[in-house]
Amino acid sequence: MWYHRIFDEIIEGDDDFVGMIAYAIYKQEKIKWINVQYEKTGSYPVKDEIDRYFHDVASTPDSLARYRQQAEDIVNKFTQLSLFEELDEYKKQLRDDHIIKSIEEKLYKGKAKTIFENVISGLVASGIIVILSVFLFLYDKMQDEKFNQASGIPEIVERYLPKNLNENSENHLNGNKLEKLNERSY
């Protein structure tokens, strides 16, 4: 089984997030060193060469502290960026909420004012119609009284007369003529 001495020295526990990033930084440097050695010599270094030239330098307390510091810097930058993004989103949301609330207030006030104006308009229009109706009714009554006075029929008598007096008298006269014609034709 493999023993990863650097892993155990960098990572302090299962929940050591900064240590895991520090170990990733260590691995990245190790791969870069191996690739540089390949470019220089044309062959990849063997395990003894890696242990002697890389691990001995990379595992010093200063190197391990440097990996951990780089990891903390990365985590801090990520956290700051995340917080700034969330803060910007929160600011935008507050601004949008304020704008929406302002518009809703204006619309509500506008609707209330419009409803009030419409109710007042309706009441005024209804009042005008009532006044005109009363005026026309009274005018019509005055015209009827003038006509009745001009015809010489008192109002009391007119109340008891049938409304279609002219039609009844014509029918009555036409009925008498028909009776007389029927009596002659037998």
mmCIF file of C-alpha atoms in Angstrom:
data_model
loop_
_atom_site.group_PDB
_atom_site.id
_atom_site.type_symbol
_atom_site.label_atom_id
_atom_site.label_comp_id
_atom_site.label_asym_id
_atom_site.label_seq_id
_atom_site.Cartn_x
_atom_site.Cartn_y
_atom_site.Cartn_z
ATOM 1 C CA MET A 1 0.000 0.000 0.000
ATOM 2 C CA TRP A 2 1.206 3.439 -0.828
ATOM 3 C CA TYR A 3 2.073 5.862 1.864
ATOM 4 C CA HIS A 4 1.519 9.493 0.983
ATOM 5 C CA ARG A 5 3.633 11.339 3.472
ATOM 6 C CA ILE A 6 3.023 14.768 1.887
ATOM 7 C CA PHE A 7 -0.744 14.165 1.843
ATOM 8 C CA ASP A 8 -0.731 13.457 5.583
ATOM 9 C CA GLU A 9 1.497 16.455 6.271
ATOM 10 C CA ILE A 10 -0.600 18.946 4.266
ATOM 11 C CA ILE A 11 -4.146 17.763 5.062
ATOM 12 C CA GLU A 12 -5.029 18.008 8.741
ATOM 13 C CA GLY A 13 -8.309 16.074 8.637
ATOM 14 C CA ASP A 14 -11.225 14.838 6.513
ATOM 15 C CA ASP A 15 -12.911 18.234 6.555
ATOM 16 C CA ASP A 16 -9.730 20.247 5.865
ATOM 17 C CA PHE A 17 -10.837 21.975 2.660
ATOM 18 C CA VAL A 18 -7.862 24.351 2.596
ATOM 19 C CA GLY A 19 -5.491 21.379 3.057
ATOM 20 C CA MET A 20 -7.086 19.570 0.092
ATOM 21 C CA ILE A 21 -6.534 22.614 -2.107
ATOM 22 C CA ALA A 22 -2.950 22.883 -0.788
ATOM 23 C CA TYR A 23 -2.375 19.243 -1.753
ATOM 24 C CA ALA A 24 -3.734 19.984 -5.246
ATOM 25 C CA ILE A 25 -1.229 22.851 -5.507
ATOM 26 C CA TYR A 26 1.560 20.486 -4.410
ATOM 27 C CA LYS A 27 0.481 17.943 -7.070
ATOM 28 C CA GLN A 28 0.368 20.645 -9.731
ATOM 29 C CA GLU A 29 3.946 21.707 -8.899
ATOM 30 C CA LYS A 30 5.071 18.078 -8.933
ATOM 31 C CA ILE A 31 3.605 17.533 -12.427
ATOM 32 C CA LYS A 32 5.213 20.755 -13.665
ATOM 33 C CA TRP A 33 8.597 19.629 -12.252
ATOM 34 C CA ILE A 34 8.265 16.200 -13.915
ATOM 35 C CA ASN A 35 7.426 17.832 -17.284
ATOM 36 C CA VAL A 36 10.388 20.238 -16.977
ATOM 37 C CA GLN A 37 12.697 17.265 -16.259
ATOM 38 C CA TYR A 38 11.319 15.474 -19.315
ATOM 39 C CA GLU A 39 11.974 18.520 -21.504
ATOM 40 C CA LYS A 40 15.543 18.822 -20.164
ATOM 41 C CA THR A 41 16.553 15.155 -20.355
ATOM 42 C CA GLY A 42 14.104 13.620 -22.817
ATOM 43 C CA SER A 43 12.942 11.022 -20.271
ATOM 44 C CA TYR A 44 10.660 11.082 -17.243
ATOM 45 C CA PRO A 45 12.344 10.959 -13.835
ATOM 46 C CA VAL A 46 12.122 7.715 -11.842
ATOM 47 C CA LYS A 47 10.732 7.484 -8.277
ATOM 48 C CA ASP A 48 14.166 7.876 -6.635
ATOM 49 C CA GLU A 49 14.882 11.028 -8.641
ATOM 50 C CA ILE A 50 11.455 12.470 -7.725
ATOM 51 C CA ASP A 51 12.026 11.690 -4.038
ATOM 52 C CA ARG A 52 15.558 13.091 -4.037
ATOM 53 C CA TYR A 53 15.077 16.244 -6.123
ATOM 54 C CA PHE A 54 11.429 17.153 -5.647
ATOM 55 C CA HIS A 55 10.045 15.652 -2.429
ATOM 56 C CA ASP A 56 13.023 16.693 -0.339
ATOM 57 C CA VAL A 57 12.484 20.333 -1.365
ATOM 58 C CA ALA A 58 8.666 20.234 -1.530
ATOM 59 C CA SER A 59 8.226 18.630 1.893
ATOM 60 C CA THR A 60 10.096 21.228 3.952
ATOM 61 C CA PRO A 61 7.991 23.072 6.529
ATOM 62 C CA ASP A 62 8.411 26.305 4.517
ATOM 63 C CA SER A 63 7.125 24.632 1.319
ATOM 64 C CA LEU A 64 4.178 23.048 3.149
ATOM 65 C CA ALA A 65 3.333 26.427 4.711
ATOM 66 C CA ARG A 66 3.581 28.046 1.265
ATOM 67 C CA TYR A 67 1.129 25.479 -0.218
ATOM 68 C CA ARG A 68 -1.254 26.087 2.651
ATOM 69 C CA GLN A 69 -0.954 29.894 2.283
ATOM 70 C CA GLN A 70 -1.618 29.676 -1.464
ATOM 71 C CA ALA A 71 -4.655 27.479 -0.748
ATOM 72 C CA GLU A 72 -5.992 29.955 1.827
ATOM 73 C CA ASP A 73 -5.522 32.789 -0.663
ATOM 74 C CA ILE A 74 -7.470 30.851 -3.301
ATOM 75 C CA VAL A 75 -10.281 30.031 -0.855
ATOM 76 C CA ASN A 76 -10.404 33.651 0.346
ATOM 77 C CA LYS A 77 -10.544 35.002 -3.226
ATOM 78 C CA PHE A 78 -13.259 32.505 -4.132
ATOM 79 C CA THR A 79 -15.235 33.406 -1.019
ATOM 80 C CA GLN A 80 -14.861 37.120 -1.681
ATOM 81 C CA LEU A 81 -15.917 36.741 -5.301
ATOM 82 C CA SER A 82 -18.898 34.638 -4.269
ATOM 83 C CA LEU A 83 -19.879 37.129 -1.597
ATOM 84 C CA PHE A 84 -19.462 40.066 -3.965
ATOM 85 C CA GLU A 85 -21.595 38.313 -6.572
ATOM 86 C CA GLU A 86 -24.247 37.527 -3.974
ATOM 87 C CA LEU A 87 -24.056 41.078 -2.661
ATOM 88 C CA ASP A 88 -24.456 42.461 -6.190
ATOM 89 C CA GLU A 89 -27.424 40.155 -6.775
ATOM 90 C CA TYR A 90 -28.921 41.212 -3.454
ATOM 91 C CA LYS A 91 -28.439 44.897 -4.321
ATOM 92 C CA LYS A 92 -30.059 44.351 -7.723
ATOM 93 C CA GLN A 93 -32.947 42.502 -6.090
ATOM 94 C CA LEU A 94 -33.430 45.309 -3.553
ATOM 95 C CA ARG A 95 -33.332 47.888 -6.331
ATOM 96 C CA ASP A 96 -35.801 45.903 -8.454
ATOM 97 C CA ASP A 97 -38.097 45.390 -5.462
ATOM 98 C CA HIS A 98 -37.985 49.124 -4.719
ATOM 99 C CA ILE A 99 -38.794 49.973 -8.339
ATOM 100 C CA ILE A 100 -41.666 47.475 -8.441
ATOM 101 C CA LYS A 101 -43.037 48.743 -5.124
ATOM 102 C CA SER A 102 -42.825 52.342 -6.331
ATOM 103 C CA ILE A 103 -44.641 51.475 -9.563
ATOM 104 C CA GLU A 104 -47.299 49.500 -7.693
ATOM 105 C CA GLU A 105 -47.876 52.421 -5.311
ATOM 106 C CA LYS A 106 -48.236 54.823 -8.227
ATOM 107 C CA LEU A 107 -50.584 52.451 -10.031
ATOM 108 C CA TYR A 108 -52.649 51.887 -6.887
ATOM 109 C CA LYS A 109 -52.923 55.612 -6.226
ATOM 110 C CA GLY A 110 -53.763 56.164 -9.893
ATOM 111 C CA LYS A 111 -56.410 53.426 -9.805
ATOM 112 C CA ALA A 112 -57.960 54.789 -6.626
ATOM 113 C CA LYS A 113 -58.066 58.280 -8.115
ATOM 114 C CA THR A 114 -59.533 56.939 -11.371
ATOM 115 C CA ILE A 115 -62.186 54.952 -9.511
ATOM 116 C CA PHE A 116 -63.090 58.016 -7.426
ATOM 117 C CA GLU A 117 -63.323 60.183 -10.553
ATOM 118 C CA ASN A 118 -65.495 57.574 -12.301
ATOM 119 C CA VAL A 119 -67.858 57.334 -9.319
ATOM 120 C CA ILE A 120 -68.194 61.131 -9.172
ATOM 121 C CA SER A 121 -68.771 61.260 -12.943
ATOM 122 C CA GLY A 122 -71.445 58.588 -12.659
ATOM 123 C CA LEU A 123 -73.190 60.445 -9.840
ATOM 124 C CA VAL A 124 -73.100 63.746 -11.747
ATOM 125 C CA ALA A 125 -74.423 62.081 -14.921
ATOM 126 C CA SER A 126 -77.195 60.377 -12.920
ATOM 127 C CA GLY A 127 -78.120 63.695 -11.315
ATOM 128 C CA ILE A 128 -78.304 65.407 -14.708
ATOM 129 C CA ILE A 129 -80.508 62.622 -16.086
ATOM 130 C CA VAL A 130 -82.849 62.834 -13.065
ATOM 131 C CA ILE A 131 -83.119 66.602 -13.397
ATOM 132 C CA LEU A 132 -83.828 66.363 -17.150
ATOM 133 C CA SER A 133 -86.391 63.602 -16.571
ATOM 134 C CA VAL A 134 -88.215 65.647 -13.936
ATOM 135 C CA PHE A 135 -88.115 68.704 -16.165
ATOM 136 C CA LEU A 136 -89.512 66.763 -19.160
ATOM 137 C CA PHE A 137 -92.185 65.144 -16.985
ATOM 138 C CA LEU A 138 -93.300 68.516 -15.614
ATOM 139 C CA TYR A 139 -93.194 70.081 -19.084
ATOM 140 C CA ASP A 140 -95.348 67.250 -20.449
ATOM 141 C CA LYS A 141 -97.848 67.707 -17.572
ATOM 142 C CA MET A 142 -98.047 71.434 -18.275
ATOM 143 C CA GLN A 143 -98.698 70.786 -21.957
ATOM 144 C CA ASP A 144 -101.464 68.274 -21.109
ATOM 145 C CA GLU A 145 -103.135 70.756 -18.732
ATOM 146 C CA LYS A 146 -102.964 73.528 -21.347
ATOM 147 C CA PHE A 147 -104.503 71.176 -23.941
ATOM 148 C CA ASN A 148 -107.231 70.072 -21.545
ATOM 149 C CA GLN A 149 -108.006 73.663 -20.620
ATOM 150 C CA ALA A 150 -108.087 74.619 -24.293
ATOM 151 C CA SER A 151 -110.463 71.773 -25.183
ATOM 152 C CA GLY A 152 -112.805 72.732 -22.372
ATOM 153 C CA ILE A 153 -112.906 69.296 -20.758
ATOM 154 C CA PRO A 154 -112.362 69.533 -17.045
ATOM 155 C CA GLU A 155 -109.613 67.320 -15.700
ATOM 156 C CA ILE A 156 -111.937 65.491 -13.335
ATOM 157 C CA VAL A 157 -114.194 64.460 -16.243
ATOM 158 C CA GLU A 158 -111.236 63.517 -18.383
ATOM 159 C CA ARG A 159 -110.047 61.049 -15.753
ATOM 160 C CA TYR A 160 -113.259 59.048 -16.060
ATOM 161 C CA LEU A 161 -113.397 59.123 -19.848
ATOM 162 C CA PRO A 162 -111.857 56.180 -21.719
ATOM 163 C CA LYS A 163 -108.454 56.921 -23.147
ATOM 164 C CA ASN A 164 -109.506 55.850 -26.627
ATOM 165 C CA LEU A 165 -112.689 57.893 -26.703
ATOM 166 C CA ASN A 166 -112.320 58.825 -30.351
ATOM 167 C CA GLU A 167 -111.921 55.208 -31.421
ATOM 168 C CA ASN A 168 -115.007 54.083 -29.436
ATOM 169 C CA SER A 169 -117.190 56.825 -30.856
ATOM 170 C CA GLU A 170 -116.074 55.982 -34.431
ATOM 171 C CA ASN A 171 -116.660 52.275 -33.841
ATOM 172 C CA HIS A 172 -120.047 53.035 -32.311
ATOM 173 C CA LEU A 173 -121.030 55.135 -35.314
ATOM 174 C CA ASN A 174 -119.759 52.557 -37.811
ATOM 175 C CA GLY A 175 -121.631 49.837 -35.886
ATOM 176 C CA ASN A 176 -124.955 51.741 -36.185
ATOM 177 C CA LYS A 177 -124.459 52.145 -39.950
ATOM 178 C CA LEU A 178 -123.803 48.427 -40.325
ATOM 179 C CA GLU A 179 -126.966 47.553 -38.380
ATOM 180 C CA LYS A 180 -129.059 49.785 -40.598
ATOM 181 C CA LEU A 181 -127.525 48.250 -43.720
ATOM 182 C CA ASN A 182 -128.192 44.753 -42.438
ATOM 183 C CA GLU A 183 -131.860 45.597 -41.774
ATOM 184 C CA ARG A 184 -132.373 46.728 -45.372
ATOM 185 C CA SER A 185 -130.694 43.856 -47.086
ATOM 186 C CA TYR A 186 -133.005 41.034 -46.000
#
